[in-house]
Amino acid sequence: MKVKRKQTSFRLYGWTVILLWLKTYLVYKLFIGFSRDTLLGELILFISPISSVLLLIGFSFFFSKKIHAKWILVMNIIGTAILYINVLYYRFYIDFVTLPILFQFKNVGGLGPSTLELIYSADTLLFIDIAVIWWLIRKERPQAERITERKKHLIALVALLLFAAHLGLVKLNNPEVFKVNYDRKTIVANFGIFHYHMYDLYRQSLLSTDHVFATDKDVKEASDYTAQKYVSPHPTYFGAAKGKNVILISLESTQSFVINKKVNGEEVTPFLNELMNESYYFNNFYHQTAQGKTSDSEFLIDNSLYPLSSGSAFVRKTENEYNALPAILKGSGYYSAAFHGNDKTFWNRDVMYETLGYDRYFSKEDYQVTEENSVNYGLKDIPFFEQSLQHLDEIPQPFYAKFLTLTNHFPFLLDQKDEMITELETEEGVVNRYFTTVRYEDEAVRRFIEGLKKKGLYENSIIIMYGDHYGISNSYTEALEEALGESFTAVDQIELQRVPLFIHIPGEQGKVFHTTAGQIDLKPTILHLLGIDTKGTVQFGQDLFSKNREQLVIFRDGEFVTEELVYTEGVCYDKSSQTKLPYGNCKETVEIAQKELQLSDQIVHGDLLRFLK
Ligand code: GP9
Ligand code: MN
């Protein structure tokens, strides 16, 4: 009897470890789609979950006989939940969950249609082993008290030795991954998902003390760095829009590939295409957002700082002092307002807008929102702009007015009566619907501009329109390839991160600019157009019109693009020929990117701008 109990207890432990281990590997391969290009890399991926699983489940032996089996079951459930939450998140964001993401859940409206779209029936496979373990427990009633101290320590020792061997292999395969690393995919592929979460927990708790220990000396490094990045404005464009209103329009999920594109013989953005004739258009303009999506784009544009690597600064860093566009413009007599047809608390905007210096936020509660005029996250773009035009009468000029569109949001839902072009017929509904919601957004913008003209605002405002981030993530590559009739390489995936940027200045002719730039560059550009010099400001962006600007866009994960190079997934490419180059060609810029991201993080986590006031 004694012997039997010992065996069932151990057998349950063994089975649970093996099932969770294999399940994690299957998730990597089938749900996440990890593939390593060397045998050693694949071996690392395979063994990466084992030591953490051995330990987590092995703790069951430290508990009383009553708790032992329950612990095993609960750990398997928790392990599965961690896997599944990451699978869902990865399906759209091609990224892994971080701790702050879980805390901002309430700020992004909880589980909406976006989440439902990401759940597949095959996902139930992930939960089968939980039932098997539960059944084993019911049948065999294993108890833990027969396990000797020696065996407990043996489990811990084996787990630690395996972990050491695992780290040794990682080091052998690629020592670079032990350096500062903002790319979560690389971290998970090398260290395993459970270790990644432990590391994330550790990092987040360290970062939370940065604010307390920061001193005025810390800001010097960052301000010295940004001072040498400053480029003087182009004399032709400096002050070209002096005194004018600034109208900023965020085009939800709008990527550059829709511009001048036809599907089924119909233009996707007929109005924007036409607008190019009388606007400056930037065709190498990239979004730089991370987990904070729209809020990250807003953060980048108003502050010219990088968004946080995990979570959204709009949720995590509202107490900081910033030197944001609305606050700077206030000094020149501008009134700032934001307009958006969603709940005011979404992305914590009601709080963050105040911090950034907005005078007024027109949110859902200021609009007439009915079931009829809303879809997906909120008010449809056409009624949103219609009602916003009325609200514009309520604010004084000159103003800085930011409009956030919403209809073209994943999973791209639209009432049939609002469809202006025929849906495509690839196997992905998301991709098919995307073009129709972009077409709808284009019409909404057309009517808005029409309304501005009627109000006489078109002639005394500059209008800046930009895509906030991608709408179609890499998960939908196949269907997008079909839709666009192209096939995408790793370099193309970076090029797909381009979003349209229009700058309309009354009286100016249309012109296409090829400069390589990102959202971080908009703040100095806008200020210089208004004739406000940004010399001495802590900012990482450079005026888009400056002659001496660097042609460099740094992404939040440390990847980058320049005029000649693309650095992605740890590989350096020649941009035009798309051929692989030795790492040495990118090394220097990789280091600049890391440095810049680190400095920006220090500012945001340490709340360093408070020392400059
Ligand atoms: C919601 C809108 C969309 O208010 O900003 O949010 P997103 O998911 O794109 O960040
Ligand atoms: Mn968005």
Coordinates of C-alpha atoms and ligand atoms in Angstrom, one line a residue:
M1 CA 0.0 0.0 0.0
K2 CA 2.8 2.4 1.0
V3 CA 4.6 1.7 -2.2
K4 CA 1.5 2.2 -4.3
R5 CA 0.8 5.6 -2.8
K6 CA 4.4 6.8 -3.5
Q7 CA 4.1 5.6 -7.1
T8 CA 0.7 7.2 -7.8
S9 CA 1.9 10.5 -6.4
F10 CA 5.0 10.4 -8.5
R11 CA 3.2 9.2 -11.5
L12 CA 0.8 12.0 -11.4
Y13 CA 3.7 14.5 -11.0
G14 CA 5.5 12.9 -13.9
W15 CA 2.5 12.9 -16.2
T16 CA 1.6 16.5 -15.4
V17 CA 5.1 17.7 -16.1
I18 CA 5.3 15.8 -19.4
L19 CA 1.9 17.0 -20.5
L20 CA 2.5 20.7 -19.7
W21 CA 6.0 20.5 -21.2
L22 CA 4.8 19.0 -24.5
K23 CA 1.8 21.3 -24.6
T24 CA 4.0 24.3 -24.3
Y25 CA 6.2 23.1 -27.1
L26 CA 3.1 22.4 -29.3
V27 CA 1.8 25.9 -28.5
Y28 CA 5.2 27.3 -29.7
K29 CA 5.0 25.3 -32.9
L30 CA 1.4 25.2 -33.8
F31 CA -0.2 28.3 -32.2
I32 CA 2.7 30.8 -32.2
G33 CA 4.5 29.4 -35.2
F34 CA 8.0 29.6 -33.8
S35 CA 10.6 28.1 -36.1
R36 CA 14.3 28.2 -35.4
D37 CA 16.8 28.0 -38.2
T38 CA 19.3 25.7 -36.5
L39 CA 19.0 22.4 -34.9
L40 CA 20.5 23.8 -31.7
G41 CA 17.9 26.6 -31.8
E42 CA 15.1 24.0 -32.1
L43 CA 16.6 22.0 -29.2
I44 CA 16.6 25.1 -27.1
L45 CA 12.9 25.8 -27.9
F46 CA 12.1 22.2 -27.1
I47 CA 13.8 22.1 -23.7
S48 CA 13.0 25.7 -22.7
P49 CA 9.8 24.9 -20.6
I50 CA 11.1 21.8 -18.8
S51 CA 13.0 23.3 -15.8
S52 CA 10.3 25.8 -14.9
V53 CA 7.6 23.1 -15.2
L54 CA 9.5 20.6 -13.1
L55 CA 9.8 23.3 -10.3
L56 CA 6.4 24.8 -10.4
I57 CA 4.7 21.4 -10.3
G58 CA 7.3 20.0 -8.0
F59 CA 6.4 22.4 -5.2
S60 CA 3.4 20.1 -4.7
F61 CA 5.7 17.9 -2.6
F62 CA 6.2 20.6 -0.1
F63 CA 2.5 20.6 0.8
S64 CA 0.4 18.3 2.9
K65 CA -1.2 15.3 1.4
K66 CA -4.5 17.1 1.0
I67 CA -3.0 20.0 -1.0
H68 CA -0.5 18.0 -3.1
A69 CA -2.9 16.8 -5.8
K70 CA -4.8 20.1 -5.9
W71 CA -1.6 22.0 -6.3
I72 CA -0.7 19.9 -9.3
L73 CA -4.1 20.5 -10.9
V74 CA -4.1 24.2 -10.2
M75 CA -0.5 24.6 -11.5
N76 CA -1.5 22.9 -14.7
I77 CA -4.5 25.2 -15.0
I78 CA -2.4 28.3 -14.3
G79 CA 0.2 27.1 -16.8
T80 CA -2.5 26.5 -19.4
A81 CA -4.1 29.9 -18.8
I82 CA -0.7 31.6 -19.2
L83 CA -0.3 29.8 -22.5
Y84 CA -3.7 30.5 -23.8
I85 CA -3.7 34.2 -22.8
N86 CA -0.5 34.5 -24.7
V87 CA -1.9 32.6 -27.7
L88 CA -4.8 35.0 -28.0
Y89 CA -2.6 38.1 -27.5
Y90 CA -0.1 36.8 -30.0
R91 CA -2.7 36.0 -32.6
F92 CA -3.2 39.7 -33.1
Y93 CA -0.3 41.6 -31.7
I94 CA 2.5 39.1 -32.6
D95 CA 3.8 39.8 -29.1
F96 CA 3.7 38.3 -25.7
V97 CA 1.7 39.6 -22.7
T98 CA 3.5 41.7 -20.1
L99 CA 2.3 42.3 -16.5
P100 CA 1.1 45.9 -17.1
I101 CA -1.1 44.6 -20.0
L102 CA -3.2 42.7 -17.4
F103 CA -3.6 45.8 -15.3
Q104 CA -4.8 47.9 -18.2
F105 CA -7.5 45.4 -19.1
K106 CA -10.2 47.6 -17.7
N107 CA -8.9 50.6 -19.8
V108 CA -9.4 48.8 -23.0
G109 CA -13.0 47.8 -22.6
G110 CA -12.4 44.3 -21.4
L111 CA -13.4 41.4 -23.7
G112 CA -14.9 42.9 -26.9
P113 CA -15.6 41.6 -30.4
S114 CA -11.9 41.9 -31.0
T115 CA -11.2 39.0 -28.5
L116 CA -14.0 36.8 -29.8
E117 CA -12.6 37.0 -33.3
L118 CA -9.4 35.5 -32.0
I119 CA -10.9 32.4 -30.4
Y120 CA -10.8 29.3 -32.6
S121 CA -12.6 26.0 -31.9
A122 CA -9.2 24.1 -32.1
D123 CA -8.2 25.9 -29.0
T124 CA -10.2 23.4 -26.9
L125 CA -7.3 21.0 -27.5
L126 CA -5.3 23.0 -25.1
F127 CA -7.5 22.1 -22.2
I128 CA -7.8 18.3 -22.7
D129 CA -4.9 17.4 -20.4
I130 CA -6.5 19.3 -17.5
A131 CA -9.4 16.8 -17.8
V132 CA -7.0 13.9 -17.9
I133 CA -5.2 15.0 -14.8
W134 CA -8.4 15.7 -12.9
W135 CA -9.6 12.2 -13.8
L136 CA -6.3 10.7 -12.7
I137 CA -6.6 12.4 -9.3
R138 CA -10.2 11.3 -8.9
K139 CA -9.2 7.7 -9.7
E140 CA -6.0 7.2 -7.8
R141 CA -6.2 9.8 -5.0
P142 CA -2.5 10.3 -4.8
Q143 CA -1.0 11.6 -1.6
A144 CA 2.3 13.3 -1.1
E145 CA 3.5 12.5 2.4
R146 CA 5.4 9.4 1.4
I147 CA 8.0 11.4 -0.7
T148 CA 11.3 11.7 1.2
E149 CA 13.1 14.9 1.7
R150 CA 15.9 13.6 -0.5
K151 CA 13.5 13.2 -3.4
K152 CA 12.2 16.7 -3.0
H153 CA 15.7 18.1 -3.1
L154 CA 16.5 15.9 -6.1
I155 CA 13.7 17.4 -8.1
A156 CA 14.9 20.9 -7.3
L157 CA 18.5 19.9 -8.2
V158 CA 17.5 18.3 -11.5
A159 CA 15.4 21.4 -12.4
L160 CA 18.3 23.7 -11.6
L161 CA 20.9 21.6 -13.5
L162 CA 18.5 21.5 -16.5
F163 CA 18.1 25.2 -16.3
A164 CA 21.9 25.7 -16.2
A165 CA 22.3 23.4 -19.2
H166 CA 19.5 25.3 -21.0
L167 CA 21.3 28.7 -20.4
G168 CA 24.6 27.2 -21.5
L169 CA 23.0 26.1 -24.8
V170 CA 21.4 29.6 -25.3
K171 CA 24.8 31.2 -24.7
L172 CA 26.4 28.8 -27.2
N173 CA 23.8 29.5 -29.8
N174 CA 23.7 33.3 -29.6
P175 CA 25.4 35.2 -26.7
E176 CA 23.8 38.5 -27.9
V177 CA 20.4 37.6 -26.4
F178 CA 21.8 38.1 -22.9
K179 CA 22.3 41.8 -23.6
V180 CA 19.5 44.4 -23.1
N181 CA 16.7 43.0 -25.2
Y182 CA 13.4 44.6 -26.0
D183 CA 12.3 41.9 -28.4
R184 CA 10.0 39.6 -26.4
K185 CA 9.8 37.1 -29.3
T186 CA 13.5 36.4 -29.0
I187 CA 13.3 36.2 -25.2
V188 CA 10.5 33.6 -25.3
A189 CA 12.1 31.6 -28.1
N190 CA 15.3 31.3 -26.1
F191 CA 14.4 31.3 -22.5
G192 CA 10.9 29.8 -22.6
I193 CA 7.5 31.4 -21.9
F194 CA 7.4 30.7 -18.1
H195 CA 10.9 32.0 -17.5
Y196 CA 10.0 35.0 -19.6
H197 CA 7.0 35.8 -17.3
M198 CA 9.2 35.5 -14.2
Y199 CA 11.7 37.8 -15.7
D200 CA 9.0 40.2 -16.7
L201 CA 7.7 40.2 -13.1
Y202 CA 11.2 41.0 -11.8
R203 CA 11.8 43.8 -14.4
Q204 CA 8.5 45.5 -13.7
S205 CA 9.1 45.5 -10.0
L206 CA 12.5 47.0 -10.5
L207 CA 11.2 49.7 -12.8
S208 CA 8.6 50.8 -10.3
T209 CA 11.3 52.1 -8.0
D210 CA 13.0 54.2 -10.7
H211 CA 10.8 57.2 -10.0
V212 CA 11.8 57.2 -6.3
F213 CA 15.6 57.0 -6.8
A214 CA 15.9 59.4 -9.8
T215 CA 17.7 62.7 -9.3
D216 CA 18.2 65.8 -11.4
K217 CA 21.6 64.4 -12.5
D218 CA 19.9 61.6 -14.4
V219 CA 18.1 63.8 -16.8
K220 CA 21.4 65.3 -18.0
E221 CA 22.5 62.2 -20.0
A222 CA 19.2 62.2 -21.9
S223 CA 19.1 65.9 -22.5
D224 CA 22.7 65.9 -23.7
Y225 CA 21.9 63.1 -26.1
T226 CA 18.7 64.8 -27.5
A227 CA 20.6 68.1 -27.8
Q228 CA 23.0 66.6 -30.2
K229 CA 20.1 65.1 -32.2
Y230 CA 18.5 68.5 -32.8
V231 CA 18.5 69.6 -36.4
S232 CA 17.7 73.1 -37.3
P233 CA 14.4 73.7 -39.2
H234 CA 14.3 74.2 -43.0
P235 CA 13.9 78.0 -43.6
T236 CA 11.2 77.5 -46.2
Y237 CA 8.9 75.5 -43.8
F238 CA 9.7 77.1 -40.5
G239 CA 6.7 79.2 -39.6
A240 CA 4.9 78.2 -42.8
A241 CA 1.7 77.7 -40.8
K242 CA 2.3 80.3 -38.1
G243 CA -0.8 81.1 -36.1
K244 CA -3.0 78.6 -38.0
N245 CA -5.2 76.0 -36.2
V246 CA -3.8 72.5 -36.1
I247 CA -6.2 69.7 -36.9
L248 CA -4.7 66.3 -36.3
I249 CA -6.6 63.2 -37.5
S250 CA -5.7 59.8 -36.3
L251 CA -6.7 57.2 -39.0
E252 CA -7.5 54.1 -37.1
S253 CA -5.4 51.1 -38.2
T254 CA -4.7 52.6 -41.6
Q255 CA -1.6 51.3 -43.3
S256 CA 0.1 52.8 -46.4
F257 CA -0.7 49.9 -48.7
V258 CA -4.3 51.1 -49.0
I259 CA -3.3 54.4 -50.6
N260 CA -3.8 54.4 -54.4
K261 CA -4.9 50.8 -54.1
K262 CA -7.8 49.3 -56.0
V263 CA -9.6 46.1 -55.0
N264 CA -12.1 44.6 -57.4
G265 CA -11.4 47.5 -59.6
E266 CA -12.5 50.1 -57.0
E267 CA -10.3 52.6 -55.2
V268 CA -10.0 52.0 -51.4
T269 CA -9.2 55.6 -50.5
P270 CA -10.5 57.8 -53.4
F271 CA -10.6 60.9 -51.3
L272 CA -7.1 60.5 -49.7
N273 CA -5.7 59.8 -53.1
E274 CA -7.2 63.0 -54.4
L275 CA -6.0 64.9 -51.4
M276 CA -2.4 64.1 -52.3
N277 CA -2.6 66.6 -55.1
E278 CA -2.9 69.4 -52.6
S279 CA -1.0 68.0 -49.6
Y280 CA 2.5 66.9 -48.6
Y281 CA 2.5 63.1 -48.5
F282 CA 5.1 61.0 -46.8
N283 CA 5.5 57.6 -48.2
N284 CA 8.2 56.3 -45.9
F285 CA 6.5 57.1 -42.6
Y286 CA 6.4 54.3 -40.0
H287 CA 4.3 53.8 -36.9
Q288 CA 6.4 53.1 -33.8
T289 CA 3.7 51.8 -31.4
A290 CA 3.9 48.9 -29.1
Q291 CA 1.4 47.4 -26.7
G292 CA -0.4 50.7 -26.1
K293 CA -1.6 50.9 -29.7
T294 CA -3.6 54.1 -30.4
S295 CA -2.5 55.5 -27.1
D296 CA 1.2 54.9 -28.0
S297 CA 0.8 56.8 -31.2
E298 CA -0.7 59.7 -29.3
F299 CA 2.1 59.5 -26.8
L300 CA 4.7 59.5 -29.5
I301 CA 3.2 62.5 -31.3
D302 CA 2.5 64.7 -28.3
N303 CA 5.8 64.0 -26.5
S304 CA 8.4 62.8 -29.1
L305 CA 9.3 60.1 -26.6
Y306 CA 9.2 56.3 -27.2
P307 CA 6.2 54.4 -25.9
L308 CA 6.8 52.0 -23.1
S309 CA 8.1 48.5 -24.0
S310 CA 5.3 47.0 -22.0
G311 CA 1.8 48.3 -21.3
S312 CA 0.8 51.8 -22.2
A313 CA 2.2 55.0 -20.8
F314 CA -1.3 56.4 -20.9
V315 CA -2.2 53.9 -18.2
R316 CA 1.0 53.5 -16.3
K317 CA 2.6 57.0 -16.3
T318 CA -0.1 59.6 -15.8
E319 CA 1.5 61.2 -12.7
N320 CA 4.6 62.2 -14.7
E321 CA 5.5 65.7 -15.8
Y322 CA 5.7 66.0 -19.6
N323 CA 6.4 68.8 -22.0
A324 CA 3.7 67.8 -24.5
L325 CA 2.4 69.6 -27.5
P326 CA -0.8 71.0 -25.9
A327 CA 1.2 72.4 -23.0
I328 CA 3.8 74.0 -25.3
L329 CA 1.1 75.4 -27.6
K330 CA -0.7 76.9 -24.7
G331 CA 2.3 79.2 -24.4
S332 CA 1.5 80.5 -27.8
G333 CA -2.2 81.1 -27.1
Y334 CA -3.5 77.8 -28.4
Y335 CA -6.5 75.9 -27.0
S336 CA -6.2 72.1 -27.1
A337 CA -9.0 69.6 -27.5
A338 CA -9.3 65.9 -28.2
F339 CA -12.4 64.3 -29.9
H340 CA -13.2 60.6 -29.8
G341 CA -16.5 58.7 -29.9
N342 CA -15.5 56.1 -27.3
D343 CA -15.7 56.0 -23.5
K344 CA -13.6 58.6 -21.9
T345 CA -11.8 56.1 -19.8
F346 CA -10.6 53.9 -22.7
W347 CA -6.8 54.0 -22.6
N348 CA -7.2 56.1 -19.5
R349 CA -7.5 59.1 -21.8
D350 CA -9.5 61.3 -19.4
V351 CA -6.7 61.2 -16.9
M352 CA -3.7 61.3 -19.4
Y353 CA -5.2 64.2 -21.5
E354 CA -5.2 66.3 -18.4
T355 CA -1.6 65.5 -17.6
L356 CA -0.6 66.3 -21.2
G357 CA -2.3 69.7 -21.0
Y358 CA -5.5 69.3 -23.1
D359 CA -8.1 71.8 -22.2
R360 CA -11.1 69.7 -23.2
Y361 CA -11.9 66.1 -24.1
F362 CA -15.0 65.5 -26.1
S363 CA -15.7 61.8 -25.5
K364 CA -18.6 59.5 -26.0
E365 CA -20.7 61.4 -23.4
D366 CA -20.5 64.5 -25.5
Y367 CA -21.9 62.8 -28.6
Q368 CA -25.3 61.4 -29.4
V369 CA -24.5 57.7 -29.6
T370 CA -27.3 55.3 -30.5
E371 CA -27.3 51.7 -31.5
E372 CA -28.1 52.9 -35.0
N373 CA -25.0 55.2 -35.3
S374 CA -22.4 53.0 -33.6
V375 CA -20.5 49.8 -34.5
N376 CA -17.8 47.8 -32.8
Y377 CA -16.1 50.1 -30.3
G378 CA -18.4 53.1 -30.6
L379 CA -19.6 56.0 -32.7
K380 CA -19.2 55.5 -36.5
D381 CA -16.8 57.8 -38.2
I382 CA -19.4 59.7 -40.3
P383 CA -21.7 60.8 -37.4
F384 CA -18.5 61.3 -35.3
F385 CA -17.2 63.9 -37.7
E386 CA -20.6 65.4 -38.2
Q387 CA -21.1 66.0 -34.5
S388 CA -17.5 67.0 -34.0
L389 CA -17.9 69.8 -36.5
Q390 CA -20.6 71.2 -34.1
H391 CA -18.3 70.9 -31.1
L392 CA -15.6 72.8 -33.0
D393 CA -17.8 75.9 -32.6
E394 CA -17.5 75.6 -28.8
I395 CA -13.7 76.1 -28.7
P396 CA -11.7 79.2 -29.2
Q397 CA -9.1 79.7 -32.0
P398 CA -6.3 79.1 -32.6
F399 CA -6.8 75.5 -31.6
Y400 CA -4.9 72.2 -31.6
A401 CA -7.7 69.7 -32.2
K402 CA -7.1 66.0 -32.3
F403 CA -9.7 63.7 -33.8
L404 CA -9.5 59.9 -33.3
T405 CA -11.4 57.8 -35.8
L406 CA -12.6 54.4 -34.8
T407 CA -14.6 52.5 -37.3
N408 CA -11.6 50.9 -39.1
H409 CA -10.8 48.9 -36.0
F410 CA -10.2 45.2 -35.7
P411 CA -12.2 43.0 -36.5
F412 CA -13.5 45.7 -39.0
L413 CA -17.2 45.5 -38.6
L414 CA -19.6 47.5 -40.7
D415 CA -23.3 47.5 -41.3
Q416 CA -24.1 46.5 -44.8
K417 CA -25.6 49.9 -45.7
D418 CA -22.3 51.5 -44.9
E419 CA -20.3 49.3 -47.2
M420 CA -19.1 51.4 -50.2
I421 CA -17.1 48.8 -52.0
T422 CA -17.5 45.0 -52.4
E423 CA -15.9 42.8 -49.9
L424 CA -12.9 40.7 -51.0
E425 CA -13.1 37.0 -50.9
T426 CA -9.9 35.7 -49.4
E427 CA -10.3 33.1 -46.6
E428 CA -9.8 35.7 -43.9
G429 CA -12.9 37.8 -43.1
V430 CA -10.7 40.2 -41.2
V431 CA -8.7 41.1 -44.4
N432 CA -11.8 41.2 -46.6
R433 CA -13.6 43.6 -44.3
Y434 CA -10.6 45.8 -43.7
F435 CA -10.7 47.3 -47.1
T436 CA -14.4 48.1 -46.7
T437 CA -13.9 49.8 -43.3
V438 CA -11.0 51.8 -44.7
R439 CA -13.2 52.9 -47.6
Y440 CA -15.8 54.0 -45.1
E441 CA -13.2 56.0 -43.1
D442 CA -12.1 57.7 -46.3
E443 CA -15.7 58.9 -47.0
A444 CA -16.0 60.1 -43.4
V445 CA -12.8 62.1 -43.8
R446 CA -14.0 63.5 -47.1
R447 CA -17.2 64.8 -45.5
F448 CA -15.3 66.2 -42.5
I449 CA -13.0 68.2 -44.8
E450 CA -16.1 69.4 -46.7
G451 CA -17.6 70.5 -43.4
L452 CA -14.4 72.3 -42.4
K453 CA -14.5 74.2 -45.8
K454 CA -18.1 75.3 -45.1
K455 CA -17.1 76.6 -41.7
G456 CA -14.2 78.5 -43.2
L457 CA -11.7 76.5 -41.1
Y458 CA -10.0 74.8 -44.0
E459 CA -8.2 77.9 -45.1
N460 CA -6.8 78.8 -41.6
S461 CA -5.8 75.4 -40.4
I462 CA -3.1 72.9 -41.1
I463 CA -4.4 69.3 -41.3
I464 CA -2.2 66.5 -40.3
M465 CA -3.5 63.0 -40.9
Y466 CA -1.7 59.8 -40.0
G467 CA -2.2 56.1 -39.5
D468 CA -1.9 55.2 -35.9
H469 CA -0.6 51.6 -36.3
Y470 CA -1.1 48.5 -38.4
G471 CA -4.6 47.0 -38.8
I472 CA -3.6 43.7 -40.4
S473 CA -1.1 42.0 -38.3
N474 CA 1.5 39.4 -39.6
S475 CA -0.9 36.7 -38.6
Y476 CA -3.0 37.5 -41.7
T477 CA 0.0 37.6 -44.1
E478 CA -1.3 34.9 -46.4
A479 CA -4.7 36.5 -47.0
L480 CA -3.1 40.0 -47.3
E481 CA -0.7 38.5 -49.9
E482 CA -3.7 37.2 -51.8
A483 CA -5.5 40.5 -51.5
L484 CA -2.6 42.6 -52.7
G485 CA -1.3 40.1 -55.2
E486 CA 2.2 40.2 -53.7
S487 CA 4.3 37.9 -51.5
F488 CA 6.0 39.3 -48.4
T489 CA 9.6 38.8 -47.2
A490 CA 10.9 39.8 -43.8
V491 CA 11.9 43.2 -45.2
D492 CA 8.4 43.6 -46.6
Q493 CA 6.9 42.9 -43.2
I494 CA 8.8 46.0 -41.9
E495 CA 7.7 48.0 -45.0
L496 CA 4.1 47.0 -44.1
Q497 CA 4.6 49.0 -40.9
R498 CA 4.4 52.2 -43.0
V499 CA 1.3 54.3 -42.3
P500 CA 0.1 57.3 -44.4
L501 CA 1.0 60.8 -43.4
F502 CA -0.6 63.8 -45.0
I503 CA 0.2 67.4 -44.1
H504 CA -2.0 69.9 -45.7
I505 CA -1.0 73.5 -45.5
P506 CA -3.4 76.0 -47.1
G507 CA -2.1 77.3 -50.4
E508 CA 0.7 74.7 -50.8
Q509 CA 0.9 72.4 -53.8
G510 CA 0.9 68.7 -53.4
K511 CA 4.3 67.0 -53.0
V512 CA 5.6 63.5 -52.1
F513 CA 8.4 63.3 -49.5
H514 CA 10.5 60.2 -49.4
T515 CA 12.2 60.9 -46.1
T516 CA 12.5 57.9 -43.7
A517 CA 10.6 59.0 -40.6
G518 CA 8.3 57.9 -37.8
Q519 CA 5.6 59.2 -35.5
I520 CA 8.2 60.4 -33.0
D521 CA 9.2 63.1 -35.6
L522 CA 5.8 64.8 -35.7
K523 CA 6.1 67.0 -32.6
P524 CA 9.2 69.0 -33.8
T525 CA 7.7 69.1 -37.3
I526 CA 4.4 70.6 -36.1
L527 CA 6.1 73.1 -33.8
H528 CA 8.5 74.2 -36.5
L529 CA 5.7 74.7 -39.0
L530 CA 4.1 77.0 -36.4
G531 CA 7.3 78.9 -36.1
I532 CA 8.2 77.5 -32.6
D533 CA 11.8 76.4 -32.4
T534 CA 12.4 73.2 -30.4
K535 CA 16.0 73.7 -29.7
G536 CA 16.8 72.7 -26.1
T537 CA 13.7 70.5 -25.8
V538 CA 14.1 66.9 -24.8
Q539 CA 12.8 65.0 -27.8
F540 CA 13.9 62.0 -29.8
G541 CA 12.3 63.1 -33.1
Q542 CA 13.6 65.3 -35.9
D543 CA 11.7 67.8 -38.0
L544 CA 10.6 66.0 -41.2
F545 CA 11.5 69.0 -43.3
S546 CA 15.0 69.6 -41.9
K547 CA 17.8 69.2 -44.4
N548 CA 20.1 67.4 -42.1
R549 CA 17.8 64.9 -40.5
E550 CA 19.0 61.3 -40.0
Q551 CA 17.1 58.8 -42.0
L552 CA 16.4 56.5 -39.1
V553 CA 13.3 55.0 -37.6
I554 CA 13.7 53.0 -34.4
F555 CA 11.0 50.5 -33.5
R556 CA 10.0 49.7 -29.9
D557 CA 11.5 46.2 -30.0
G558 CA 14.9 47.6 -31.1
E559 CA 14.5 46.8 -34.8
F560 CA 15.1 49.7 -37.2
V561 CA 15.0 51.0 -40.7
T562 CA 17.2 53.5 -42.4
E563 CA 17.4 54.7 -46.0
E564 CA 19.7 51.7 -46.8
L565 CA 19.2 49.1 -44.1
V566 CA 16.5 47.1 -42.5
Y567 CA 17.3 45.3 -39.2
T568 CA 14.6 42.8 -38.3
E569 CA 14.5 39.5 -36.4
G570 CA 18.2 39.8 -35.6
V571 CA 19.1 40.0 -39.3
C572 CA 20.7 42.9 -41.2
Y573 CA 19.4 43.5 -44.7
D574 CA 20.2 45.8 -47.6
K575 CA 16.9 47.6 -48.0
S576 CA 16.6 47.9 -51.7
S577 CA 18.0 44.5 -52.8
Q578 CA 16.6 42.8 -49.6
T579 CA 19.8 40.7 -49.4
K580 CA 21.2 39.7 -46.1
L581 CA 24.3 41.6 -44.9
P582 CA 26.8 40.7 -42.2
Y583 CA 25.6 41.8 -38.7
G584 CA 28.5 44.3 -38.6
N585 CA 26.7 46.5 -41.1
C586 CA 23.9 47.1 -38.6
K587 CA 25.8 46.8 -35.4
E588 CA 26.4 50.5 -34.8
T589 CA 22.8 51.4 -35.4
V590 CA 21.6 48.5 -33.3
E591 CA 23.5 50.1 -30.4
I592 CA 22.2 53.6 -31.1
A593 CA 18.6 52.1 -31.1
Q594 CA 19.2 50.4 -27.8
K595 CA 20.7 53.5 -26.3
E596 CA 17.9 55.7 -27.5
L597 CA 15.2 53.4 -26.2
Q598 CA 17.0 53.1 -22.9
L599 CA 17.3 56.9 -22.5
S600 CA 13.6 57.4 -23.3
D601 CA 12.7 54.7 -20.8
Q602 CA 14.8 56.4 -18.2
I603 CA 12.9 59.6 -18.8
V604 CA 9.5 58.0 -18.6
H605 CA 10.1 55.5 -15.7
G606 CA 12.2 58.0 -13.7
D607 CA 9.8 60.9 -14.4
L608 CA 12.9 62.9 -15.3
L609 CA 11.3 65.8 -17.1
R610 CA 10.1 67.1 -13.7
F611 CA 13.7 68.1 -13.0
L612 CA 13.8 70.4 -16.1
K613 CA 10.9 72.6 -14.9
Ligands
GP9_1 C1 -10.4 53.1 -28.8 C2 -9.4 53.3 -29.9 C3 -8.8 52.1 -30.5 O1 -10.7 54.2 -28.1 O2 -8.4 54.1 -29.5 O3 -7.9 51.5 -29.7 P1 -6.7 50.6 -30.1 O4 -7.1 49.2 -29.9 O5 -6.5 50.8 -31.6 O6 -5.6 51.0 -29.3
MN2 MN -5.8 52.3 -32.9

